[in-house]
Amino acid sequence: QNRDEGLIIHVFPSIPEKPGMPCPGEDKSIYRRGARRWRKLYRVNGHLFQAKRFNRRAYCGQCSERIWGLGRQGYKCINCKLLVHKRCHILVPLTCKRHMDSVMPSQEPQLDDKNDEVDLPSEETDGIPYIPSNRKHDNIKDDSEDIKPVIDGMDGIKISQGLGLQDFDLIRVIGRGSYAKVLLVRLKKNDQIYAMKVVKKELVHDDEDIDWVQTEKHVFEQASSNPFLVGLHSCFQTTSRLFLVIEYVNGGDLMFHMQRQRKLPEEHARFYAAEICIALNFLHERGIIYRDLKLDNVLLDAEGHIKLTDYGMCKEGLGPGDTTSTFCGTPNYIAPEILRGEEYGFSVDWWALGVLMFEMMAGRSPFDIITDNPDMNTEDYLFQVILEKPIRIPRFLSVKASHVLKGFLNKDPKERLGCQLQTGFSD
């Protein structure tokens, strides 16, 4: 480690088994951690039920009535394939050990069989990573191999009206996720630079995946009217891919700047936190929980103002006092009420803001685990630390900064700063 330049080089004395695979002994904790969403399962008599969409031929295995309605109308056991109404799943008397094919009046049609697989630690969302502002936009050759599959995969049929892929010059790939790529593009008619998120439809076949993509698009649309949120420029699709054209923010993200500066002056942290508060309150007033506030998702524009990005973890449709229960987020930023399995609301965003402010001013996470013991470098141990370990505020911080951090990092959401129903954001 060169302390003058802040450069850290990690060397692993081995080679990966396959391209793209980690080296034996490679420590993944040194890399950025993406947000994850654990699929919601309901356990009854050994069954593992998951909410599903069904077609008109699906019947409930408990009451034998047709399962119908909007959205995900019923539950399906991921093991024995039993279908039931949501209202009936707690009444199922049969254990999951029995083979249900010969007993139940119906099975889900074969066309949905590919959706039966469940990956409990599920998706990572696709953020728009930083591009240092001194990078030029004319070096297309290096990334041509990455962009080529996007072009080759098109069938040339534009479904959406208005703009299409032919209206943009593809410059380079600037981000990758579990189900999407993010490209830097130029709109031909005015040479304006944008980011383009490309989603393969074949990777978005599960009901929950579809919901996440629809939610992300909807939040992008609403975010367009707020100066501290990355907004949507346009969207279109072909038969094989979805395209979201969004604002491109060229100042880098806070993670990039923190890696260079280690920690920020309190005045800078206060400025960024104030703009983040305005962005979060904008979402909350529209019934949206952000659920993925972290250094990676706070971008800086050319004038030094922040913009939040990546709405893949957002939850819509919540009013004052409403709650949800999905277990999701980036491990270091997950609020205690989520880890306890409790219903939660907008409080989780204010907890994440407290963690973010701590990182900005202290130069480290409030839950840093520095040990050679492999048992203490696990996700479960991190969650235990978040739930049980008291947070120690560094002594070099001012009294006001310490007071704000203690307010946001209160493990009781009812007492947390910004979480009172009446005074909330004004606090």
GROMACS .gro file of C-alpha atoms in nm:
model
  427
    1GLN     CA    1   0.000   0.000   0.000
    2ASN     CA    2   0.133   0.339  -0.103
    3ARG     CA    3  -0.007   0.580   0.156
    4ASP     CA    4   0.093   0.890  -0.038
    5GLU     CA    5  -0.111   0.797  -0.345
    6GLY     CA    6  -0.376   0.583  -0.176
    7LEU     CA    7  -0.311   0.291  -0.411
    8ILE     CA    8  -0.385  -0.064  -0.294
    9ILE     CA    9  -0.287  -0.362  -0.510
   10HIS     CA   10  -0.427  -0.707  -0.431
   11VAL     CA   11  -0.230  -1.004  -0.566
   12PHE     CA   12  -0.354  -1.363  -0.551
   13PRO     CA   13  -0.090  -1.639  -0.600
   14SER     CA   14  -0.305  -1.852  -0.830
   15ILE     CA   15  -0.503  -1.850  -1.152
   16PRO     CA   16  -0.880  -1.887  -1.201
   17GLU     CA   17  -1.016  -2.225  -1.307
   18LYS     CA   18  -1.215  -2.059  -1.588
   19PRO     CA   19  -1.220  -1.707  -1.735
   20GLY     CA   20  -1.434  -1.484  -1.517
   21MET     CA   21  -1.415  -1.717  -1.216
   22PRO     CA   22  -1.242  -1.609  -0.892
   23CYS     CA   23  -0.893  -1.732  -0.809
   24PRO     CA   24  -0.863  -1.996  -0.535
   25GLY     CA   25  -0.824  -1.804  -0.210
   26GLU     CA   26  -0.943  -1.476  -0.362
   27ASP     CA   27  -1.103  -1.247  -0.103
   28LYS     CA   28  -1.427  -1.117  -0.253
   29SER     CA   29  -1.479  -0.873   0.034
   30ILE     CA   30  -1.239  -0.624  -0.129
   31TYR     CA   31  -1.480  -0.562  -0.416
   32ARG     CA   32  -1.794  -0.356  -0.435
   33ARG     CA   33  -2.096  -0.547  -0.308
   34GLY     CA   34  -2.414  -0.540  -0.510
   35ALA     CA   35  -2.763  -0.527  -0.366
   36ARG     CA   36  -2.947  -0.856  -0.331
   37ARG     CA   37  -3.307  -0.956  -0.300
   38TRP     CA   38  -3.410  -1.273  -0.120
   39ARG     CA   39  -3.726  -1.422  -0.266
   40LYS     CA   40  -4.019  -1.427  -0.028
   41LEU     CA   41  -4.129  -1.780   0.065
   42TYR     CA   42  -4.410  -1.893   0.295
   43ARG     CA   43  -4.367  -2.215   0.494
   44VAL     CA   44  -4.680  -2.419   0.574
   45ASN     CA   45  -4.673  -2.793   0.661
   46GLY     CA   46  -4.337  -2.832   0.491
   47HIS     CA   47  -4.450  -2.650   0.175
   48LEU     CA   48  -4.247  -2.358   0.042
   49PHE     CA   49  -4.506  -2.133  -0.122
   50GLN     CA   50  -4.413  -1.851  -0.358
   51ALA     CA   51  -4.649  -1.593  -0.510
   52LYS     CA   52  -4.714  -1.666  -0.879
   53ARG     CA   53  -4.916  -1.555  -1.180
   54PHE     CA   54  -5.140  -1.824  -1.330
   55ASN     CA   55  -5.349  -1.852  -1.643
   56ARG     CA   56  -5.723  -1.923  -1.649
   57ARG     CA   57  -5.678  -2.302  -1.618
   58ALA     CA   58  -5.523  -2.296  -1.270
   59TYR     CA   59  -5.732  -2.434  -0.983
   60CYS     CA   60  -5.675  -2.422  -0.608
   61GLY     CA   61  -5.565  -2.752  -0.456
   62GLN     CA   62  -5.741  -2.667  -0.129
   63CYS     CA   63  -6.088  -2.540  -0.228
   64SER     CA   64  -6.087  -2.659  -0.594
   65GLU     CA   65  -6.203  -2.316  -0.716
   66ARG     CA   66  -6.040  -2.135  -1.006
   67ILE     CA   67  -5.748  -1.905  -0.921
   68TRP     CA   68  -5.807  -1.569  -1.088
   69GLY     CA   69  -5.744  -1.198  -1.044
   70LEU     CA   70  -5.483  -0.937  -1.123
   71GLY     CA   71  -5.110  -0.968  -1.053
   72ARG     CA   72  -4.989  -1.273  -0.865
   73GLN     CA   73  -5.320  -1.429  -0.774
   74GLY     CA   74  -5.204  -1.734  -0.579
   75TYR     CA   75  -4.922  -1.938  -0.432
   76LYS     CA   76  -4.730  -2.233  -0.571
   77CYS     CA   77  -4.515  -2.475  -0.370
   78ILE     CA   78  -4.171  -2.479  -0.530
   79ASN     CA   79  -4.121  -2.843  -0.430
   80CYS     CA   80  -4.446  -3.032  -0.497
   81LYS     CA   81  -4.601  -2.775  -0.738
   82LEU     CA   82  -4.924  -2.745  -0.534
   83LEU     CA   83  -5.132  -2.442  -0.641
   84VAL     CA   84  -5.353  -2.256  -0.391
   85HIS     CA   85  -5.526  -1.922  -0.339
   86LYS     CA   86  -5.345  -1.679  -0.112
   87ARG     CA   87  -5.634  -1.711   0.132
   88CYS     CA   88  -5.608  -2.091   0.127
   89HIS     CA   89  -5.235  -2.150   0.171
   90ILE     CA   90  -5.247  -2.146   0.553
   91LEU     CA   91  -5.528  -2.407   0.546
   92VAL     CA   92  -5.341  -2.675   0.349
   93PRO     CA   93  -5.352  -2.994   0.563
   94LEU     CA   94  -5.130  -3.211   0.342
   95THR     CA   95  -4.758  -3.217   0.402
   96CYS     CA   96  -4.518  -3.144   0.120
   97LYS     CA   97  -4.379  -3.500   0.126
   98ARG     CA   98  -4.680  -3.631  -0.066
   99HIS     CA   99  -4.673  -3.635  -0.445
  100MET     CA  100  -4.957  -3.404  -0.540
  101ASP     CA  101  -4.999  -3.494  -0.910
  102SER     CA  102  -5.251  -3.774  -0.849
  103VAL     CA  103  -5.446  -3.587  -0.579
  104MET     CA  104  -5.491  -3.229  -0.694
  105PRO     CA  105  -5.749  -3.136  -0.960
  106SER     CA  106  -5.503  -2.936  -1.169
  107GLN     CA  107  -5.146  -2.852  -1.236
  108GLU     CA  108  -5.002  -2.532  -1.368
  109PRO     CA  109  -4.967  -2.541  -1.748
  110GLN     CA  110  -4.635  -2.660  -1.887
  111LEU     CA  111  -4.555  -2.321  -2.038
  112ASP     CA  112  -4.463  -2.193  -1.688
  113ASP     CA  113  -4.233  -2.482  -1.594
  114LYS     CA  114  -3.920  -2.277  -1.652
  115ASN     CA  115  -4.025  -2.050  -1.366
  116ASP     CA  116  -4.017  -2.326  -1.106
  117GLU     CA  117  -3.656  -2.272  -1.007
  118VAL     CA  118  -3.594  -2.053  -0.704
  119ASP     CA  119  -3.257  -1.906  -0.617
  120LEU     CA  120  -3.289  -1.791  -0.257
  121PRO     CA  121  -3.006  -1.539  -0.251
  122SER     CA  122  -3.133  -1.381  -0.568
  123GLU     CA  123  -3.046  -1.098  -0.798
  124GLU     CA  124  -2.788  -0.822  -0.795
  125THR     CA  125  -2.911  -0.495  -0.933
  126ASP     CA  126  -2.746  -0.308  -1.212
  127GLY     CA  127  -2.607   0.027  -1.110
  128ILE     CA  128  -2.449   0.276  -1.344
  129PRO     CA  129  -2.086   0.280  -1.236
  130TYR     CA  130  -1.865   0.584  -1.240
  131ILE     CA  131  -1.675   0.694  -1.546
  132PRO     CA  132  -1.395   0.934  -1.448
  133SER     CA  133  -1.475   1.258  -1.627
  134ASN     CA  134  -1.137   1.278  -1.801
  135ARG     CA  135  -1.210   0.970  -2.012
  136LYS     CA  136  -1.269   1.046  -2.377
  137HIS     CA  137  -1.576   0.937  -2.571
  138ASP     CA  138  -1.405   0.857  -2.898
  139ASN     CA  139  -1.220   0.539  -2.802
  140ILE     CA  140  -1.472   0.288  -2.931
  141LYS     CA  141  -1.239   0.014  -3.050
  142ASP     CA  142  -1.153  -0.129  -2.707
  143ASP     CA  143  -1.514  -0.209  -2.625
  144SER     CA  144  -1.635  -0.317  -2.968
  145GLU     CA  145  -1.641  -0.681  -2.865
  146ASP     CA  146  -1.869  -0.598  -2.571
  147ILE     CA  147  -2.111  -0.395  -2.782
  148LYS     CA  148  -2.119  -0.638  -3.075
  149PRO     CA  149  -2.337  -0.901  -2.898
  150VAL     CA  150  -2.596  -0.633  -2.827
  151ILE     CA  151  -2.616  -0.542  -3.195
  152ASP     CA  152  -2.594  -0.900  -3.323
  153GLY     CA  153  -2.874  -1.005  -3.090
  154MET     CA  154  -3.120  -0.764  -3.247
  155ASP     CA  155  -3.369  -0.891  -3.496
  156GLY     CA  156  -3.402  -0.545  -3.643
  157ILE     CA  157  -3.770  -0.515  -3.555
  158LYS     CA  158  -3.852  -0.208  -3.349
  159ILE     CA  159  -4.169  -0.254  -3.146
  160SER     CA  160  -4.177   0.089  -2.980
  161GLN     CA  161  -4.276   0.402  -3.168
  162GLY     CA  162  -4.043   0.702  -3.179
  163LEU     CA  163  -3.677   0.649  -3.093
  164GLY     CA  164  -3.501   0.320  -3.160
  165LEU     CA  165  -3.153   0.172  -3.146
  166GLN     CA  166  -3.071   0.316  -3.488
  167ASP     CA  167  -3.101   0.667  -3.341
  168PHE     CA  168  -2.800   0.616  -3.113
  169ASP     CA  169  -2.425   0.565  -3.155
  170LEU     CA  170  -2.304   0.299  -2.910
  171ILE     CA  171  -1.976   0.414  -2.755
  172ARG     CA  172  -1.875   0.163  -2.487
  173VAL     CA  173  -1.999  -0.071  -2.216
  174ILE     CA  174  -1.982   0.107  -1.879
  175GLY     CA  175  -2.158  -0.145  -1.655
  176ARG     CA  176  -2.277  -0.502  -1.624
  177GLY     CA  177  -2.528  -0.667  -1.397
  178SER     CA  178  -2.703  -0.997  -1.351
  179TYR     CA  179  -2.963  -0.929  -1.620
  180ALA     CA  180  -2.852  -0.613  -1.801
  181LYS     CA  181  -2.570  -0.416  -1.958
  182VAL     CA  182  -2.528  -0.040  -1.939
  183LEU     CA  183  -2.386   0.134  -2.247
  184LEU     CA  184  -2.259   0.484  -2.302
  185VAL     CA  185  -2.444   0.615  -2.608
  186ARG     CA  186  -2.476   0.929  -2.817
  187LEU     CA  187  -2.807   1.051  -2.959
  188LYS     CA  188  -2.732   1.114  -3.326
  189LYS     CA  189  -2.962   1.410  -3.381
  190ASN     CA  190  -2.800   1.635  -3.118
  191ASP     CA  191  -2.481   1.452  -3.003
  192GLN     CA  192  -2.614   1.438  -2.646
  193ILE     CA  193  -2.455   1.167  -2.428
  194TYR     CA  194  -2.676   0.922  -2.236
  195ALA     CA  195  -2.653   0.590  -2.056
  196MET     CA  196  -2.854   0.304  -2.207
  197LYS     CA  197  -2.960   0.008  -1.997
  198VAL     CA  198  -3.014  -0.304  -2.211
  199VAL     CA  199  -3.216  -0.588  -2.060
  200LYS     CA  200  -3.246  -0.930  -2.226
  201LYS     CA  201  -3.609  -1.041  -2.214
  202GLU     CA  202  -3.510  -1.406  -2.189
  203LEU     CA  203  -3.352  -1.330  -1.850
  204VAL     CA  204  -3.667  -1.158  -1.721
  205HIS     CA  205  -3.918  -1.441  -1.731
  206ASP     CA  206  -4.000  -1.484  -1.362
  207ASP     CA  207  -4.297  -1.293  -1.220
  208GLU     CA  208  -4.085  -1.106  -0.967
  209ASP     CA  209  -3.825  -1.016  -1.232
  210ILE     CA  210  -4.101  -0.861  -1.445
  211ASP     CA  211  -4.227  -0.664  -1.147
  212TRP     CA  212  -3.877  -0.532  -1.072
  213VAL     CA  213  -3.822  -0.412  -1.430
  214GLN     CA  214  -4.163  -0.243  -1.441
  215THR     CA  215  -4.102  -0.076  -1.106
  216GLU     CA  216  -3.758   0.046  -1.211
  217LYS     CA  217  -3.898   0.200  -1.531
  218HIS     CA  218  -4.182   0.366  -1.340
  219VAL     CA  219  -3.944   0.516  -1.082
  220PHE     CA  220  -3.712   0.641  -1.358
  221GLU     CA  221  -4.013   0.819  -1.511
  222GLN     CA  222  -4.106   0.989  -1.185
  223ALA     CA  223  -3.743   1.073  -1.107
  224SER     CA  224  -3.716   1.285  -1.422
  225SER     CA  225  -3.877   1.579  -1.238
  226ASN     CA  226  -3.625   1.585  -0.952
  227PRO     CA  227  -3.276   1.738  -0.986
  228PHE     CA  228  -3.120   1.488  -0.744
  229LEU     CA  229  -3.241   1.170  -0.914
  230VAL     CA  230  -3.129   1.014  -1.244
  231GLY     CA  231  -3.427   1.039  -1.477
  232LEU     CA  232  -3.552   0.863  -1.789
  233HIS     CA  233  -3.498   1.012  -2.135
  234SER     CA  234  -3.679   0.747  -2.340
  235CYS     CA  235  -3.745   0.377  -2.362
  236PHE     CA  236  -3.813   0.129  -2.641
  237GLN     CA  237  -3.794  -0.242  -2.710
  238THR     CA  238  -3.735  -0.505  -2.974
  239THR     CA  239  -3.866  -0.861  -2.959
  240SER     CA  240  -3.556  -0.969  -2.765
  241ARG     CA  241  -3.449  -0.670  -2.553
  242LEU     CA  242  -3.571  -0.378  -2.345
  243PHE     CA  243  -3.391  -0.041  -2.358
  244LEU     CA  244  -3.397   0.235  -2.098
  245VAL     CA  245  -3.219   0.554  -2.205
  246ILE     CA  246  -3.135   0.754  -1.894
  247GLU     CA  247  -2.929   1.054  -1.787
  248TYR     CA  248  -2.553   1.009  -1.796
  249VAL     CA  249  -2.374   1.158  -1.494
  250ASN     CA  250  -2.005   1.198  -1.565
  251GLY     CA  251  -1.861   1.308  -1.229
  252GLY     CA  252  -1.808   0.962  -1.083
  253ASP     CA  253  -1.979   0.805  -0.784
  254LEU     CA  254  -1.912   0.865  -0.414
  255MET     CA  255  -1.736   0.529  -0.384
  256PHE     CA  256  -1.482   0.642  -0.642
  257HIS     CA  257  -1.424   0.973  -0.463
  258MET     CA  258  -1.407   0.811  -0.120
  259GLN     CA  259  -1.142   0.569  -0.245
  260ARG     CA  260  -0.932   0.869  -0.347
  261GLN     CA  261  -0.998   1.098  -0.049
  262ARG     CA  262  -1.057   0.836   0.224
  263LYS     CA  263  -1.293   1.064   0.414
  264LEU     CA  264  -1.473   1.391   0.353
  265PRO     CA  265  -1.485   1.714   0.553
  266GLU     CA  266  -1.804   1.746   0.756
  267GLU     CA  267  -1.917   2.041   0.542
  268HIS     CA  268  -1.899   1.829   0.226
  269ALA     CA  269  -2.078   1.536   0.392
  270ARG     CA  270  -2.349   1.773   0.516
  271PHE     CA  271  -2.398   1.915   0.165
  272TYR     CA  272  -2.428   1.571   0.004
  273ALA     CA  273  -2.652   1.441   0.285
  274ALA     CA  274  -2.888   1.737   0.246
  275GLU     CA  275  -2.935   1.669  -0.126
  276ILE     CA  276  -2.978   1.295  -0.059
  277CYS     CA  277  -3.247   1.380   0.199
  278ILE     CA  278  -3.435   1.585  -0.061
  279ALA     CA  279  -3.413   1.297  -0.311
  280LEU     CA  280  -3.532   1.039  -0.057
  281ASN     CA  281  -3.818   1.260   0.059
  282PHE     CA  282  -3.926   1.306  -0.305
  283LEU     CA  283  -3.949   0.927  -0.342
  284HIS     CA  284  -4.121   0.878  -0.005
  285GLU     CA  285  -4.388   1.139  -0.087
  286ARG     CA  286  -4.471   0.925  -0.391
  287GLY     CA  287  -4.493   0.604  -0.190
  288ILE     CA  288  -4.153   0.468  -0.296
  289ILE     CA  289  -3.891   0.311  -0.067
  290TYR     CA  290  -3.547   0.335  -0.228
  291ARG     CA  291  -3.386   0.043  -0.035
  292ASP     CA  292  -3.045   0.066  -0.203
  293LEU     CA  293  -2.876   0.381  -0.079
  294LYS     CA  294  -2.497   0.332  -0.081
  295LEU     CA  295  -2.181   0.506  -0.200
  296ASP     CA  296  -2.197   0.331  -0.539
  297ASN     CA  297  -2.543   0.470  -0.615
  298VAL     CA  298  -2.469   0.835  -0.536
  299LEU     CA  299  -2.337   1.000  -0.853
  300LEU     CA  300  -2.182   1.346  -0.883
  301ASP     CA  301  -2.250   1.572  -1.178
  302ALA     CA  302  -2.013   1.824  -1.334
  303GLU     CA  303  -2.119   2.093  -1.086
  304GLY     CA  304  -2.070   1.873  -0.780
  305HIS     CA  305  -2.436   1.802  -0.706
  306ILE     CA  306  -2.553   1.447  -0.633
  307LYS     CA  307  -2.793   1.224  -0.823
  308LEU     CA  308  -2.922   0.891  -0.693
  309THR     CA  309  -2.941   0.608  -0.945
  310ASP     CA  310  -3.034   0.239  -0.972
  311TYR     CA  311  -3.399   0.184  -0.879
  312GLY     CA  312  -3.396  -0.195  -0.906
  313MET     CA  313  -3.461  -0.238  -0.532
  314CYS     CA  314  -3.742   0.017  -0.506
  315LYS     CA  315  -4.081  -0.068  -0.360
  316GLU     CA  316  -4.384   0.129  -0.483
  317GLY     CA  317  -4.733   0.191  -0.355
  318LEU     CA  318  -4.672   0.261   0.014
  319GLY     CA  319  -4.864   0.528   0.202
  320PRO     CA  320  -4.787   0.678   0.544
  321GLY     CA  321  -4.776   0.396   0.797
  322ASP     CA  322  -4.776   0.122   0.530
  323THR     CA  323  -4.513  -0.151   0.549
  324THR     CA  324  -4.354  -0.429   0.344
  325SER     CA  325  -4.138  -0.728   0.435
  326THR     CA  326  -3.908  -0.823   0.144
  327PHE     CA  327  -3.559  -0.914   0.265
  328CYS     CA  328  -3.333  -0.713   0.034
  329GLY     CA  329  -3.051  -0.461   0.015
  330THR     CA  330  -2.672  -0.438   0.020
  331PRO     CA  331  -2.546  -0.626   0.330
  332ASN     CA  332  -2.358  -0.337   0.497
  333TYR     CA  333  -2.658  -0.105   0.462
  334ILE     CA  334  -2.945  -0.336   0.561
  335ALA     CA  335  -3.146  -0.195   0.852
  336PRO     CA  336  -3.192  -0.397   1.174
  337GLU     CA  337  -3.569  -0.426   1.128
  338ILE     CA  338  -3.513  -0.605   0.795
  339LEU     CA  339  -3.267  -0.846   0.958
  340ARG     CA  340  -3.516  -0.914   1.239
  341GLY     CA  341  -3.776  -1.013   0.979
  342GLU     CA  342  -4.009  -0.730   1.080
  343GLU     CA  343  -4.244  -0.533   0.859
  344TYR     CA  344  -4.079  -0.204   0.764
  345GLY     CA  345  -4.142   0.122   0.582
  346PHE     CA  346  -3.945   0.431   0.484
  347SER     CA  347  -3.731   0.397   0.799
  348VAL     CA  348  -3.483   0.169   0.620
  349ASP     CA  349  -3.375   0.452   0.388
  350TRP     CA  350  -3.291   0.680   0.682
  351TRP     CA  351  -3.084   0.403   0.842
  352ALA     CA  352  -2.891   0.362   0.516
  353LEU     CA  353  -2.834   0.739   0.506
  354GLY     CA  354  -2.683   0.715   0.855
  355VAL     CA  355  -2.444   0.441   0.738
  356LEU     CA  356  -2.355   0.648   0.431
  357MET     CA  357  -2.285   0.962   0.637
  358PHE     CA  358  -2.071   0.760   0.879
  359GLU     CA  359  -1.867   0.630   0.584
  360MET     CA  360  -1.824   0.977   0.437
  361MET     CA  361  -1.704   1.139   0.761
  362ALA     CA  362  -1.519   0.849   0.926
  363GLY     CA  363  -1.373   0.691   0.612
  364ARG     CA  364  -1.496   0.345   0.706
  365SER     CA  365  -1.814   0.148   0.764
  366PRO     CA  366  -1.964   0.152   1.116
  367PHE     CA  367  -1.966  -0.229   1.088
  368ASP     CA  368  -1.609  -0.291   0.971
  369ILE     CA  369  -1.487  -0.637   1.070
  370ILE     CA  370  -1.106  -0.661   1.073
  371THR     CA  371  -1.004  -1.015   1.161
  372ASP     CA  372  -0.817  -1.318   1.029
  373ASN     CA  373  -1.088  -1.549   1.161
  374PRO     CA  374  -1.280  -1.678   0.854
  375ASP     CA  375  -1.589  -1.740   1.070
  376MET     CA  376  -1.610  -1.365   1.137
  377ASN     CA  377  -1.589  -1.266   0.770
  378THR     CA  378  -1.928  -1.410   0.682
  379GLU     CA  379  -2.252  -1.236   0.594
  380ASP     CA  380  -2.426  -1.392   0.894
  381TYR     CA  381  -2.166  -1.249   1.130
  382LEU     CA  382  -2.203  -0.906   0.968
  383PHE     CA  383  -2.578  -0.921   1.026
  384GLN     CA  384  -2.517  -1.018   1.389
  385VAL     CA  385  -2.288  -0.715   1.430
  386ILE     CA  386  -2.551  -0.483   1.280
  387LEU     CA  387  -2.817  -0.620   1.516
  388GLU     CA  388  -2.619  -0.640   1.840
  389LYS     CA  389  -2.302  -0.431   1.835
  390PRO     CA  390  -2.330  -0.073   1.966
  391ILE     CA  391  -2.209   0.185   1.716
  392ARG     CA  392  -1.910   0.387   1.830
  393ILE     CA  393  -1.888   0.736   1.687
  394PRO     CA  394  -1.528   0.854   1.621
  395ARG     CA  395  -1.413   1.118   1.870
  396PHE     CA  396  -1.279   1.350   1.601
  397LEU     CA  397  -1.632   1.421   1.473
  398SER     CA  398  -1.813   1.731   1.596
  399VAL     CA  399  -2.095   1.714   1.851
  400LYS     CA  400  -2.353   1.802   1.585
  401ALA     CA  401  -2.228   1.533   1.346
  402SER     CA  402  -2.226   1.273   1.625
  403HIS     CA  403  -2.580   1.367   1.724
  404VAL     CA  404  -2.708   1.327   1.367
  405LEU     CA  405  -2.534   0.990   1.322
  406LYS     CA  406  -2.679   0.861   1.650
  407GLY     CA  407  -3.023   0.974   1.534
  408PHE     CA  408  -3.007   0.796   1.197
  409LEU     CA  409  -2.832   0.483   1.335
  410ASN     CA  410  -3.088   0.417   1.608
  411LYS     CA  411  -3.168   0.044   1.588
  412ASP     CA  412  -3.530   0.117   1.686
  413PRO     CA  413  -3.708   0.251   1.374
  414LYS     CA  414  -3.975   0.420   1.589
  415GLU     CA  415  -3.709   0.637   1.752
  416ARG     CA  416  -3.494   0.689   1.442
  417LEU     CA  417  -3.435   1.037   1.303
  418GLY     CA  418  -3.673   1.111   1.016
  419CYS     CA  419  -3.912   0.826   1.098
  420GLN     CA  420  -4.180   1.004   1.303
  421LEU     CA  421  -4.512   1.003   1.118
  422GLN     CA  422  -4.597   1.363   1.206
  423THR     CA  423  -4.257   1.535   1.187
  424GLY     CA  424  -4.064   1.288   0.965
  425PHE     CA  425  -3.871   1.483   0.703
  426SER     CA  426  -3.885   1.814   0.893
  427ASP     CA  427  -3.671   1.658   1.169
   0.00000   0.00000   0.00000
